mmCIF file of C-alpha atoms and ligand atoms in Angstrom:
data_model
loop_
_atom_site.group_PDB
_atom_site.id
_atom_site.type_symbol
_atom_site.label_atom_id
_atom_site.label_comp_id
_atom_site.label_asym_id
_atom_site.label_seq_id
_atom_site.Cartn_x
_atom_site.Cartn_y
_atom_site.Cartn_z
ATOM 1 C CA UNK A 1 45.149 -33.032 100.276
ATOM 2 C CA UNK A 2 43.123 -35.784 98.562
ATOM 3 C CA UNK A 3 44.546 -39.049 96.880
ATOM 4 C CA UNK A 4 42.221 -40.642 94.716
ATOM 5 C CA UNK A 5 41.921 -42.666 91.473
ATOM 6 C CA UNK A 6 41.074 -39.424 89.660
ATOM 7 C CA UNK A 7 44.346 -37.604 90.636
ATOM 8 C CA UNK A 8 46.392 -40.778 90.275
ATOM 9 C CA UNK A 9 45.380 -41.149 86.654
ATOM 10 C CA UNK A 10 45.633 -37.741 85.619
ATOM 11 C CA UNK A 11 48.880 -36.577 87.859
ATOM 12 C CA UNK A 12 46.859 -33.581 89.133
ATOM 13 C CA UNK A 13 46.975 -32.709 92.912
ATOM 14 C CA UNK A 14 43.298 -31.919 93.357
ATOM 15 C CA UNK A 15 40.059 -33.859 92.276
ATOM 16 C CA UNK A 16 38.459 -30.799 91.007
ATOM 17 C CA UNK A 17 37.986 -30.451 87.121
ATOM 18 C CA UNK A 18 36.674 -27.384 85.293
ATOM 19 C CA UNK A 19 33.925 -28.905 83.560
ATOM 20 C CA UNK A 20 34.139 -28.375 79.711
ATOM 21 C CA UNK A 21 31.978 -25.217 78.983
ATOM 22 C CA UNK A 22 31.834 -24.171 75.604
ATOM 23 C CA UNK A 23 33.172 -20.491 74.990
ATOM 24 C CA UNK A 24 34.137 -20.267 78.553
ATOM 25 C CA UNK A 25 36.507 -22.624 79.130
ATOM 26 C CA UNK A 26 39.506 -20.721 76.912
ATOM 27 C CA UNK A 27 43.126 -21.161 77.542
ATOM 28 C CA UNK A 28 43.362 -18.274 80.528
ATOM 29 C CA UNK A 29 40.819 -20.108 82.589
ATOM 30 C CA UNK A 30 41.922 -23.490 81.992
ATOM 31 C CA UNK A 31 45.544 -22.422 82.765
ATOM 32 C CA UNK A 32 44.369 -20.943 86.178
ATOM 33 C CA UNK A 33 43.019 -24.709 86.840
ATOM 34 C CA UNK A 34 45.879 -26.432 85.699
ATOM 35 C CA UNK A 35 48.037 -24.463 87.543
ATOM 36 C CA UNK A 36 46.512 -24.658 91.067
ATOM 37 C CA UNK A 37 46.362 -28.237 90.979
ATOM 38 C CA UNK A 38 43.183 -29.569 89.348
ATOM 39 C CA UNK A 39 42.258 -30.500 85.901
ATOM 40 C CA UNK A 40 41.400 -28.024 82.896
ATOM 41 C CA UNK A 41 39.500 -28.615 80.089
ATOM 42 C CA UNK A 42 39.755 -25.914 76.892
ATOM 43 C CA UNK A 43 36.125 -26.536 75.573
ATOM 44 C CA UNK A 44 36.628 -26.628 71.412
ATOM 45 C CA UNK A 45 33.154 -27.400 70.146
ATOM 46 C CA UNK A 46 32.827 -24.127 68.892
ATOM 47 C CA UNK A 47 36.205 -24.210 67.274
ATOM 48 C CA UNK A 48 37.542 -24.243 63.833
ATOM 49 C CA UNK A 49 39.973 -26.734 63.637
ATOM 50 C CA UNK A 50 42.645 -24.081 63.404
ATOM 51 C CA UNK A 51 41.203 -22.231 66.194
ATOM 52 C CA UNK A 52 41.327 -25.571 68.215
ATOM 53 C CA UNK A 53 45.058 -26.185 67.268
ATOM 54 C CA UNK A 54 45.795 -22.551 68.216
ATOM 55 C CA UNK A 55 44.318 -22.959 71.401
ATOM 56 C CA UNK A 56 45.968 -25.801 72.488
ATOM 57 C CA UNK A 57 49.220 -24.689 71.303
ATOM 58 C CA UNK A 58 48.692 -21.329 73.507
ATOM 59 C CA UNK A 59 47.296 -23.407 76.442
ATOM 60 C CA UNK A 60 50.492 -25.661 75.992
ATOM 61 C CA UNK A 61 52.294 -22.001 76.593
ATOM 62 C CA UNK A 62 50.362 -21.072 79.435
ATOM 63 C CA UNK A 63 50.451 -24.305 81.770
ATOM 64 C CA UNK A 64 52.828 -27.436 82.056
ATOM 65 C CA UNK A 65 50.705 -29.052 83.877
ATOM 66 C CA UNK A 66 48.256 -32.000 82.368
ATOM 67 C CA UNK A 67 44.995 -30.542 80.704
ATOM 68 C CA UNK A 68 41.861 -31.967 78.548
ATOM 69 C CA UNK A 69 39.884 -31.036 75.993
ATOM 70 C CA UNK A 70 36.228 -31.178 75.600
ATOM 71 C CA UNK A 71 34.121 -31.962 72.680
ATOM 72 C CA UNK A 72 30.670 -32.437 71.817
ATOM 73 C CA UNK A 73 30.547 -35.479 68.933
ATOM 74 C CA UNK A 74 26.969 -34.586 67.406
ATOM 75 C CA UNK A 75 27.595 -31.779 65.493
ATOM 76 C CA UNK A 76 29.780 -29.758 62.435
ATOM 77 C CA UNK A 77 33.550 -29.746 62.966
ATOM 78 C CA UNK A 78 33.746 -33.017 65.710
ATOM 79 C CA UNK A 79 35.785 -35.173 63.660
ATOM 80 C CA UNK A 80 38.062 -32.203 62.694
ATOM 81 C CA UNK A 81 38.496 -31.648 66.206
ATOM 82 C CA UNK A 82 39.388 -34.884 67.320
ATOM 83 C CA UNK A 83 41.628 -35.396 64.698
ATOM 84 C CA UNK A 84 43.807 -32.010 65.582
ATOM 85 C CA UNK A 85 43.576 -33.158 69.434
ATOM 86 C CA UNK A 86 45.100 -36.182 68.411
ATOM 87 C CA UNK A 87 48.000 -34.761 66.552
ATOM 88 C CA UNK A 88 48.631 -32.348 69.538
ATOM 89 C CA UNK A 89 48.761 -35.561 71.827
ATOM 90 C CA UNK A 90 46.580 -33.958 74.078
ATOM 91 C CA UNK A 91 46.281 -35.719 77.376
ATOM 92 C CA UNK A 92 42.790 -36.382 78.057
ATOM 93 C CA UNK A 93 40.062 -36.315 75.669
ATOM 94 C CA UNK A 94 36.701 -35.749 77.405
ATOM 95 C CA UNK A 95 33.327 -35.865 74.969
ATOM 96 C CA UNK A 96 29.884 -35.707 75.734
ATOM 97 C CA UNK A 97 27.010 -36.749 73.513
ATOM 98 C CA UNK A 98 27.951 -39.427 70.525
ATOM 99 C CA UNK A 99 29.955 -42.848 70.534
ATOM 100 C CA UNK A 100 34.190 -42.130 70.937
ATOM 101 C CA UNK A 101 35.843 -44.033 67.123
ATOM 102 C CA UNK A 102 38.869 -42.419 68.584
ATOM 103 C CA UNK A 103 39.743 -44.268 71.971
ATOM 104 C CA UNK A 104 42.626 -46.776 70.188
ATOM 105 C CA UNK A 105 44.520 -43.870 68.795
ATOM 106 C CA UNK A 106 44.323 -41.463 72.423
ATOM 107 C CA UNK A 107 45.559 -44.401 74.170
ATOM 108 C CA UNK A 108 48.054 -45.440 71.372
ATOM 109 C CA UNK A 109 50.218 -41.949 72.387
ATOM 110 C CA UNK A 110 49.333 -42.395 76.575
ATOM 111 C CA UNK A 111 46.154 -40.553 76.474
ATOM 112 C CA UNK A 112 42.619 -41.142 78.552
ATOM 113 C CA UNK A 113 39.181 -40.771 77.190
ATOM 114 C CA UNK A 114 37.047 -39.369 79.664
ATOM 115 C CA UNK A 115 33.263 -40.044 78.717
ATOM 116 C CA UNK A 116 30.529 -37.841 79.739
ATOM 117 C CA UNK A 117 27.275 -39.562 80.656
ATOM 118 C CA UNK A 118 23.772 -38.054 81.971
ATOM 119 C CA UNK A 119 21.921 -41.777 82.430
ATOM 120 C CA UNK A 120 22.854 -44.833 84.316
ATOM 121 C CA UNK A 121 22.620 -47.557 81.306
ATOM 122 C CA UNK A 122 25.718 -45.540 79.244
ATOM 123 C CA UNK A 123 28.356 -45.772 81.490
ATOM 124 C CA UNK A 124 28.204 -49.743 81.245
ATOM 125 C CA UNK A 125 28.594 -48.621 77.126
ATOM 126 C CA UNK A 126 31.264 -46.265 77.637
ATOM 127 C CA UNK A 127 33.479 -48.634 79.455
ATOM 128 C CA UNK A 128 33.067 -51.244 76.948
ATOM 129 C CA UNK A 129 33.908 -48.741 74.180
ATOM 130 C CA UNK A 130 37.366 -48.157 76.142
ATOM 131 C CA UNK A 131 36.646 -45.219 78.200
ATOM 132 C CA UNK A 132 39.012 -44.924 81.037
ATOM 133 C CA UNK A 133 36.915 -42.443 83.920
ATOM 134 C CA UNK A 134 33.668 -41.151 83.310
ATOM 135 C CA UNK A 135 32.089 -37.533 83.961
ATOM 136 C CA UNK A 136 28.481 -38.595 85.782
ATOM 137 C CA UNK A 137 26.071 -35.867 85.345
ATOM 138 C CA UNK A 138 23.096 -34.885 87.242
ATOM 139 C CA UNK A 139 20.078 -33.262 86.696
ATOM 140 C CA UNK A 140 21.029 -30.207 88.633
ATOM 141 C CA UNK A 141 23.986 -29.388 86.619
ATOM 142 C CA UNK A 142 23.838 -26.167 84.002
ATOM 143 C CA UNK A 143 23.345 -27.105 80.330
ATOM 144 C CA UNK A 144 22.662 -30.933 79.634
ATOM 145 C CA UNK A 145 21.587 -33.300 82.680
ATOM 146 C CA UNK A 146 18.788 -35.670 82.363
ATOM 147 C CA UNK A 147 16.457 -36.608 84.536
ATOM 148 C CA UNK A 148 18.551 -38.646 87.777
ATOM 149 C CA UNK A 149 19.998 -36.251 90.315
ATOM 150 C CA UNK A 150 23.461 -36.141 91.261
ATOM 151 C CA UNK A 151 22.381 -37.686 94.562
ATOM 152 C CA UNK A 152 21.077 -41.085 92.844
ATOM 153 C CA UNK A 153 23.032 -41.281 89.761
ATOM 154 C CA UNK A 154 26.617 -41.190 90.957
ATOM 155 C CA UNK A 155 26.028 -44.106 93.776
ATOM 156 C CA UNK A 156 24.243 -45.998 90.734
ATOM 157 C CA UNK A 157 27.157 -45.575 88.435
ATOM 158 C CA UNK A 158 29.943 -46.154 91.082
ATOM 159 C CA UNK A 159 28.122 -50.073 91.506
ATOM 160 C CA UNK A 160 27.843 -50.191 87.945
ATOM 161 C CA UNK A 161 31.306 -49.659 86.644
ATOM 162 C CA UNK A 162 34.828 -50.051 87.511
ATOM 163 C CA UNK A 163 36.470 -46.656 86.445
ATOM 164 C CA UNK A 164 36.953 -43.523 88.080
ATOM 165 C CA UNK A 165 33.931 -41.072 88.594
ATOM 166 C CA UNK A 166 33.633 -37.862 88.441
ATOM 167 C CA UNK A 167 30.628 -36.329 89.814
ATOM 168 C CA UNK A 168 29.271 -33.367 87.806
ATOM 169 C CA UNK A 169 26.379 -31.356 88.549
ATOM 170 C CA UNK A 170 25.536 -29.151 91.777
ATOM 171 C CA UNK A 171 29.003 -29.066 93.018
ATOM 172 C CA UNK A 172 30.596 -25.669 94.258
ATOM 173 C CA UNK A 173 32.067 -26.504 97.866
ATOM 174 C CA UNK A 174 33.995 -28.574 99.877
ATOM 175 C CA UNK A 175 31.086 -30.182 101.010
ATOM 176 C CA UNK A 176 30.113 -31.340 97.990
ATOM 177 C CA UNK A 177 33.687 -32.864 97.067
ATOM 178 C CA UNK A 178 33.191 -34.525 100.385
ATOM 179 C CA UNK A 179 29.414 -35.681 99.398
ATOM 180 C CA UNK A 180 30.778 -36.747 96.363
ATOM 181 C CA UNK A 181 33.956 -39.033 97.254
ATOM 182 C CA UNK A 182 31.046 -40.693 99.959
ATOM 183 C CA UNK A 183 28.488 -41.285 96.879
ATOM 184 C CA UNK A 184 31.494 -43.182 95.135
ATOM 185 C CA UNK A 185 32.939 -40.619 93.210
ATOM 186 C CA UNK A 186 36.852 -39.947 92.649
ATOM 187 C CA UNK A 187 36.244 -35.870 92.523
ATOM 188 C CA UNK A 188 33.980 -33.326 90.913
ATOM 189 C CA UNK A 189 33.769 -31.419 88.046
ATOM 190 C CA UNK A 190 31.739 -28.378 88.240
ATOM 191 C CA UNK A 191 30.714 -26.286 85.436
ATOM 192 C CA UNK A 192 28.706 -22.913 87.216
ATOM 193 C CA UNK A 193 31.010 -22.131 89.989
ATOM 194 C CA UNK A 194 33.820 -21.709 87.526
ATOM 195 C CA UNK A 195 31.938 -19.318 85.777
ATOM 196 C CA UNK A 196 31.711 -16.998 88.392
ATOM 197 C CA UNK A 197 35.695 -16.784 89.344
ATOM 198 C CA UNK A 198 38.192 -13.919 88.054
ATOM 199 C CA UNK A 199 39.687 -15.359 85.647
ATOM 200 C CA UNK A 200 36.386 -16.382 84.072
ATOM 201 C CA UNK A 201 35.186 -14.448 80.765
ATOM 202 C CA UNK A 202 31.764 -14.543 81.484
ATOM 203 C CA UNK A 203 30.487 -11.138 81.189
ATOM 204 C CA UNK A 204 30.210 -9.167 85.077
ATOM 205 C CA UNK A 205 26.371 -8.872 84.873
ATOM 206 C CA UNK A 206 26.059 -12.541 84.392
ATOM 207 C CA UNK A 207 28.301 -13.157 87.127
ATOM 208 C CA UNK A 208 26.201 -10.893 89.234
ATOM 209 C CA UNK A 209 23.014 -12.794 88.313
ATOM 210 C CA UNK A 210 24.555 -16.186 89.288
ATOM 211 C CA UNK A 211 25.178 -14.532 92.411
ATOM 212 C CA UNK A 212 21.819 -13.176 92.598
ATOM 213 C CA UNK A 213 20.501 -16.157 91.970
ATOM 214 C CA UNK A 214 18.351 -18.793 94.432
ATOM 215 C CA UNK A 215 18.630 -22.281 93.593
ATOM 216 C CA UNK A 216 14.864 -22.025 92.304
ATOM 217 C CA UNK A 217 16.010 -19.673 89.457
ATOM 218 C CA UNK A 218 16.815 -22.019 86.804
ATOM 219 C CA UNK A 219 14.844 -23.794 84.109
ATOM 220 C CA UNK A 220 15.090 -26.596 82.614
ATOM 221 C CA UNK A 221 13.883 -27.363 78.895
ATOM 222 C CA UNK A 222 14.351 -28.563 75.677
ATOM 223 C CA UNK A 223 13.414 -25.013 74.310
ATOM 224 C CA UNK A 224 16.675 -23.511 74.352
ATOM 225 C CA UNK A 225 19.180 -25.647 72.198
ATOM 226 C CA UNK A 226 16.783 -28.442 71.069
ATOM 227 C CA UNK A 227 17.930 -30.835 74.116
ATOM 228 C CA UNK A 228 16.687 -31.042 77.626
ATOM 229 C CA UNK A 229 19.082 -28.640 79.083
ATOM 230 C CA UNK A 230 19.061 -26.244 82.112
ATOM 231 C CA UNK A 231 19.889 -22.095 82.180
ATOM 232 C CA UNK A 232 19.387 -19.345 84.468
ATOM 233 C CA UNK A 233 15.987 -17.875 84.637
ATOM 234 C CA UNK A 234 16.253 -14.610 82.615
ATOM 235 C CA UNK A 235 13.434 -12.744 80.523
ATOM 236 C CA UNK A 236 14.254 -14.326 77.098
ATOM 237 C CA UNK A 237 14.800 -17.904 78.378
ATOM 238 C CA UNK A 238 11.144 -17.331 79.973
ATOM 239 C CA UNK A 239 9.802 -16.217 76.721
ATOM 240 C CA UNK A 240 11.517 -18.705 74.712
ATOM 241 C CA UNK A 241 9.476 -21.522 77.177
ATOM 242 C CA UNK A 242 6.319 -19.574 76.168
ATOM 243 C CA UNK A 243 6.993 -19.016 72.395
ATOM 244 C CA UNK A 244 7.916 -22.851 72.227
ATOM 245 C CA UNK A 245 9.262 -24.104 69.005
ATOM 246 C CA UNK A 246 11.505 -21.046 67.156
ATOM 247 C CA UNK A 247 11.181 -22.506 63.383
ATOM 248 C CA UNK A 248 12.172 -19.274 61.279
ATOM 249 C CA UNK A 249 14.645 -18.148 63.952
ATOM 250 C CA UNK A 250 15.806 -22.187 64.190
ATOM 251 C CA UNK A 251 16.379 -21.508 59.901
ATOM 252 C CA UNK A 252 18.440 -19.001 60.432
ATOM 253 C CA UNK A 253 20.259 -19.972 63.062
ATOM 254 C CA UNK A 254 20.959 -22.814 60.652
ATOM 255 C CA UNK A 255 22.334 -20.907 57.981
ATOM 256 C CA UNK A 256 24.334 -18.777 60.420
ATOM 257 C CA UNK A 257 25.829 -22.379 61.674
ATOM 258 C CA UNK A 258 27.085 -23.219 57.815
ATOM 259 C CA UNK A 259 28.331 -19.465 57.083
ATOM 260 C CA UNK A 260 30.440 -19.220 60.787
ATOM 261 C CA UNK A 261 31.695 -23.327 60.282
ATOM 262 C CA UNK A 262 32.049 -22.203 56.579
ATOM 263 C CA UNK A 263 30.597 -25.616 55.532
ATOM 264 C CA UNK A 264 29.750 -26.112 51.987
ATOM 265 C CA UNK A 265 25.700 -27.226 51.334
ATOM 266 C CA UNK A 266 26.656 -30.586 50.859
ATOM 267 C CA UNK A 267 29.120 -30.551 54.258
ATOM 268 C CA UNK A 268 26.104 -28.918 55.848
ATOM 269 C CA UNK A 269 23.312 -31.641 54.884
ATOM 270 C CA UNK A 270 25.767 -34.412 56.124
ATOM 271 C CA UNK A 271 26.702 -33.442 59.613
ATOM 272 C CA UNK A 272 23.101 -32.569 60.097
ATOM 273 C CA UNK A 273 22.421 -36.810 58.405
ATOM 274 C CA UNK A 274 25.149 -37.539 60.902
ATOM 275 C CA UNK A 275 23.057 -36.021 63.852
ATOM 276 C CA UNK A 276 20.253 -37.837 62.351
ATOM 277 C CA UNK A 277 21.324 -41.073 62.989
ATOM 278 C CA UNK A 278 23.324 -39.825 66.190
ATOM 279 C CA UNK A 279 22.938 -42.463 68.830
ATOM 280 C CA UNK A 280 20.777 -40.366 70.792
ATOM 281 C CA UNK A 281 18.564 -39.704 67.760
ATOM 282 C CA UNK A 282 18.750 -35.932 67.607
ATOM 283 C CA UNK A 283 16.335 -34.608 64.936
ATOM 284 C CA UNK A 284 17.529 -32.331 62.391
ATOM 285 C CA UNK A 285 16.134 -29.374 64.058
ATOM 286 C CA UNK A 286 18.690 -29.561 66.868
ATOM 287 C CA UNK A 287 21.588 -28.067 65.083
ATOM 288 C CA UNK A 288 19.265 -25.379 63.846
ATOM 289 C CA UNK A 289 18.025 -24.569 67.439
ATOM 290 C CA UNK A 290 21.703 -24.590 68.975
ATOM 291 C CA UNK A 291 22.873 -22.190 66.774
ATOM 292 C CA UNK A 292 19.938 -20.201 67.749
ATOM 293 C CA UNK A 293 20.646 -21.159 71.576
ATOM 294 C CA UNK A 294 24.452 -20.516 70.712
ATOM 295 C CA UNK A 295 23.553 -16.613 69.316
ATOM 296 C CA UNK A 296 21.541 -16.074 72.809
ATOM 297 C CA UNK A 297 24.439 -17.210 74.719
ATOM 298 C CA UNK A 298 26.819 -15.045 73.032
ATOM 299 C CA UNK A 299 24.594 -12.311 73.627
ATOM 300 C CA UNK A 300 25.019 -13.259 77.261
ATOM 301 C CA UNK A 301 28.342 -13.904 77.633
ATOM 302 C CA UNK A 302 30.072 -11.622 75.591
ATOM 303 C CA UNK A 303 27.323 -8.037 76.018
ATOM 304 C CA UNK A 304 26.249 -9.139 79.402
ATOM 305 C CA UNK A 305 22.655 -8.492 77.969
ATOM 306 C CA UNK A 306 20.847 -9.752 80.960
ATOM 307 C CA UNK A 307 16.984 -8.582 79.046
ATOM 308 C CA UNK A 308 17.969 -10.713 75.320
ATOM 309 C CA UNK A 309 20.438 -13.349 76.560
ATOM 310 C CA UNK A 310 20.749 -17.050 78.138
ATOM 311 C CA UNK A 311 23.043 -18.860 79.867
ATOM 312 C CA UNK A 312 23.518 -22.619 80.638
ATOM 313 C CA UNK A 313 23.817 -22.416 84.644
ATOM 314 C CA UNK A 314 23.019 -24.685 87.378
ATOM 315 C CA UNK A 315 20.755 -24.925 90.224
ATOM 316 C CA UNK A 316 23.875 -24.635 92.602
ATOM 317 C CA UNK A 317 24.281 -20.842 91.429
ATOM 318 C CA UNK A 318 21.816 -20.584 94.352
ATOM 319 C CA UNK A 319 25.207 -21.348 96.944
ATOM 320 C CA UNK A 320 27.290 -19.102 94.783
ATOM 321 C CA UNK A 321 28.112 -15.984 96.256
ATOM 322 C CA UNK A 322 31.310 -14.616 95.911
ATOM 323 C CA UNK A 323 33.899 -13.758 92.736
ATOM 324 C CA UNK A 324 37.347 -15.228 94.074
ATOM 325 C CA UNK A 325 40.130 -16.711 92.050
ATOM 326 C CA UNK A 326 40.543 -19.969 90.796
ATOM 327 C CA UNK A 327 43.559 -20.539 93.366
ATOM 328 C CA UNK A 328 41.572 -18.970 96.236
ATOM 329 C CA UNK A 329 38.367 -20.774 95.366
ATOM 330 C CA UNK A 330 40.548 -24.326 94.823
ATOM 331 C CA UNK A 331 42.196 -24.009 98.158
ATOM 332 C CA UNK A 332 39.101 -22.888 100.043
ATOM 333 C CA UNK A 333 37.218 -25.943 97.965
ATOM 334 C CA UNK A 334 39.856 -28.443 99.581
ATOM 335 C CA UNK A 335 40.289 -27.042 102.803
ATOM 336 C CA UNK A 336 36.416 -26.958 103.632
ATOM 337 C CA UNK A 337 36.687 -30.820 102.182
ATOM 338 C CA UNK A 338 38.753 -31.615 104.518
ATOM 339 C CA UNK A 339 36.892 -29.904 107.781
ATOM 340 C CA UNK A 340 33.742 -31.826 106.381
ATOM 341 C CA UNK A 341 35.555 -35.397 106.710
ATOM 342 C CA UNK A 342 36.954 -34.280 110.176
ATOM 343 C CA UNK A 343 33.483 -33.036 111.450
ATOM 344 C CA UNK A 344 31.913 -36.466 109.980
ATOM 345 C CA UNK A 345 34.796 -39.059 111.894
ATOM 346 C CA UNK A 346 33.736 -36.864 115.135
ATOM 347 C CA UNK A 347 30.534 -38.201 114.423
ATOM 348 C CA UNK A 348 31.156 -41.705 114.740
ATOM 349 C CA UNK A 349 30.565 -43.282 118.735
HETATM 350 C C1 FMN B 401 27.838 -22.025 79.524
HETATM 351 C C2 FMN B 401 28.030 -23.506 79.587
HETATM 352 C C3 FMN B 401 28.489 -24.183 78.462
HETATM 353 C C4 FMN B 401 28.636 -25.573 78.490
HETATM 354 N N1 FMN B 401 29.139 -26.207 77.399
HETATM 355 C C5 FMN B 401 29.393 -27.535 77.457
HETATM 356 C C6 FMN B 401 30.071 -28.179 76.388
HETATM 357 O O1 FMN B 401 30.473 -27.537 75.403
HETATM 358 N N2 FMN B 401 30.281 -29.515 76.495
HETATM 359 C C7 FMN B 401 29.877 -30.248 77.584
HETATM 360 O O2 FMN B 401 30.108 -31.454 77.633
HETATM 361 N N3 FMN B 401 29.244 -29.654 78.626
HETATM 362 C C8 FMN B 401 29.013 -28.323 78.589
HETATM 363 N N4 FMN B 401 28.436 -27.703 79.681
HETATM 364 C C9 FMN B 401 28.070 -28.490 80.875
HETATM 365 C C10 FMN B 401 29.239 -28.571 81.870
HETATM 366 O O3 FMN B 401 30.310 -29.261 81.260
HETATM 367 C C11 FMN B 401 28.898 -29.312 83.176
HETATM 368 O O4 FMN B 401 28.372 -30.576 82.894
HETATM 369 C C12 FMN B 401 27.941 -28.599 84.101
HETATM 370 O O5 FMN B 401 28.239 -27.224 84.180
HETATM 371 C C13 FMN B 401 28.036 -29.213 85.501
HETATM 372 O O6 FMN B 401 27.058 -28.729 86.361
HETATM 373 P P1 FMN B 401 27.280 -27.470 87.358
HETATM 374 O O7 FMN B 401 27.083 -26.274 86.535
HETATM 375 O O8 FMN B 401 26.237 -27.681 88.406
HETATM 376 O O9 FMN B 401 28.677 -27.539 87.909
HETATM 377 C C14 FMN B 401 28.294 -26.304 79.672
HETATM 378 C C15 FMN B 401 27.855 -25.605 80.813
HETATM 379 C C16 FMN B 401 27.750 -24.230 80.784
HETATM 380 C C17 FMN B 401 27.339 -23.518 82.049
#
C-alpha cells in the first residue's frame, strides 16, 4: 500500500489513475478503476452535453467511489461540458490543452482541478490559475506529449511546483510507479496499458497489436490530428506521414464535426475563432484534421480495422503483454511497486 499526496487528496487507495482517453474511458472502465482503488476518469470530449450528463449519472450508478472527468478545452462542446460537470458536482475536473475559467466554481462545491501539462514552463501557470495536482506528460506517452521525456520532465516539474504530480507517459508496471514516486511524482496515470485490460472497449485486434507491439512501433507526428501526437505504427498512420497535409479529407472531416456536434454555421465558425486564439495557437485546420484523426480512430476502435485505422498508443505498448483485469493488473501494479522499493533499500551499504 502507498500513502501519498495524490491518494490523500483524492481519498483513493492507490496512486494509479486511468488517464483520460477519449472514447475509451466510458463508465464500465472507469468503474473497474474506481472500484479497485485508483482514480477513474470518464473522458467527455466527444460528448454531447446530454451524453456527458448521462454518463456521469450512470458512472455515479456504477461506482461510489471518487472519479474525474476529462476534457479537452480547445474545441466544440468544452464549455457545455464543464458547465454539466459542474452541476453534477463532479469531484475532480482534469483538462488538458486551454486555460481552466472554471477553477472558483469546482472548488466552490469541494472539487480539484487537475491540470494536464506536456512542458515544464505551464505547470508554474497552472498553479497560479488555481490548479490543485497536475498530470505531467512525457514524450513517450500515446496521443499528445511534447518533446521532454517522462524521465526529465517530472523531476523538473516536482522542483518547480508545490502540488501533487502525477506522472503520465510510459508507465505500465510497478516499476514505473516506483520510478515515478523517486522522480518526484505522487503516482501515475497511464493511458496505453488501460487500453489493453478486459474491461477495456478497445476493439481485440487492437489489443493484440499493442501486444504485438515493440517499443519502436510508434510514431510520432503532427499528421494525425493536427498536433504533435503519438499512435501505433499501422499502414494508414504510415501513409498519412507520407501523404502529409489531408486538406479535402481535413474539409470534410470539418463538416462531419458540425453535423455530429450539431452546431449551427455560426456556432461552428466561433469555436473554430476560439481555437484560433487558443493559448497554444492552434490554427483553424486543427479541428478539421481531428475530426479526420477522430473518424480513423473510430475505425480502429470500434471495427478493429487494423489496414484503415489509428490509434493514439504509447511507446510503453512495447512492455505490454498480457490482457488481465483492471483489479488483477492494479494489484499486480502495486505489489511489483512494492518488491521494487524492497529490492532498492537492499541496495543501500
Ligand atoms: C486513444 C487515446 C485517447 C486519448 N484521449 C485523450 C483525451 O481525450 N484527453 C486527454 O487529455 N488525453 C488523451 N489521451 C492521452 C492520455 O490521457 C495519456 O496522457 C497517455 O495515454 C499517457 O501515456 P501512456 O499511454 O504511455 O500511458 C488519449 C490517449 C489515447 C491512447
Amino acid at each position: 500500500m502507498f500513502k501519498t499526496r495524490m491518494t490523500q487528496m483524492f481519498g483513493i487507495e492507490h496512486p494509479i489513475m486511468l488517464a483520460g482517453m477519449n472514447w475509451i474511458t466510458e463508465p464500465k472502465l472507469v468503474s473497474a478503476v474506481c472500484n479497485a482503488g485508483g482514480l477513474g476518469i470518464l473522458a467527455i470530449a466527444r460528448c454531447t452535453p446530454k451524453e456527458t450528463k448521462e454518463n456521469i449519472r450512470q458512472l455515479k450508478d456504477m461506482t461510489d467511489k471518487p472519479f474525474g472527468i476529462n476534457q479537452i478545452l480547445v474545441g466544440p462542446g468544452a464549455k457545455e461540458n464543464i458547465t454539466v460537470a459542474i452541476e453534477e458536482k463532479v469531484p475532480i475536473i482534469n483538462y488538458s490543452l486551454g486555460k481552466p475559467w472554471f477553477v472558483n466554481d469546482v472548488h466552490a462545491y469541494g472539487g480539484k482541478v487537475v491540470g494536464t501539462i506536456a512542458i515544464a514552463k505551464h505547470a508554474t501557470k497552472a498553479v497560479q490559475l488555481g490548479c490543485d495536482a497536475l498530470v505531467v506528460t512525457g514524450h513517450e506517452a500515446a496521443a499528445h506529449g511534447a518533446a521532454a521525456t517522462s524521465m526529465v520532465l517530472i523531476p523538473l516539474v516536482a522542483s518547480m511546483v508545490k502540488v501533487p504530480l502525477i506522472a503520465a507517459g510510459g508507465f505500465y508496471d510497478g516499476r514505473g510507479l516506483a520510478a515515478a514516486l523517486a522522480l518526484g511524482a505522487d503516482g501515475i496515470s497511464m493511458g496505453s496499458r488501460f487500453m489493453v485490460v478486459k474491461e477495456s472497449m478497445v476493439h481485440e485486434n487492437f489489443k493484440r497489436l499493442c501486444i504485438q507491439a515493440t517499443e519502436q512501433d510508434t510514431l510520432y507526428d503532427n499528421v494525425f490530428d493536427g498536433m504533435d501526437g503519438r499512435v501505433l505504427k499501422t499502414k494508414e498512420a504510415e501513409a498519412m506521414m507520407k501523404r502529409g497535409f489531408p486538406l479535402i479529407a481535413a474539409i470534410k472531416g470539418a463538416l462531419l464535426v458540425k453535423r455530429l456536434m450539431n452546431l449551427s454555421f455560426l456556432k461552428f465558425m466561433g469555436v473554430s475563432m476560439e481555437m484560433l486564439r487558443a493559448e497554444e495557437g492552434h490554427p483553424l485546420m486543427v479541428l478539421a484534421r481531428q475530426a479526420v484523426g477522430n473518424m480513423k480512430h473510430l475505425k480502429a476502435l470500434n471495427e478493429g480495422d487494423v489496414e484503415g485505422g489509428i490509434l493514439f498508443a504509447g511507446q510503453c505498448c512495447g512492455g505490454i503483454t498480457d490482457i488481465p483485469t483492471t483489479k488483477e493488473l492494479m494489484g499486480r501494479i502495486i505489489s511489483e511497486a512494492e518488491a521494487t522499493l524492497a529490492k532498492l533499500n537492499t541496495l543501500k551499504v
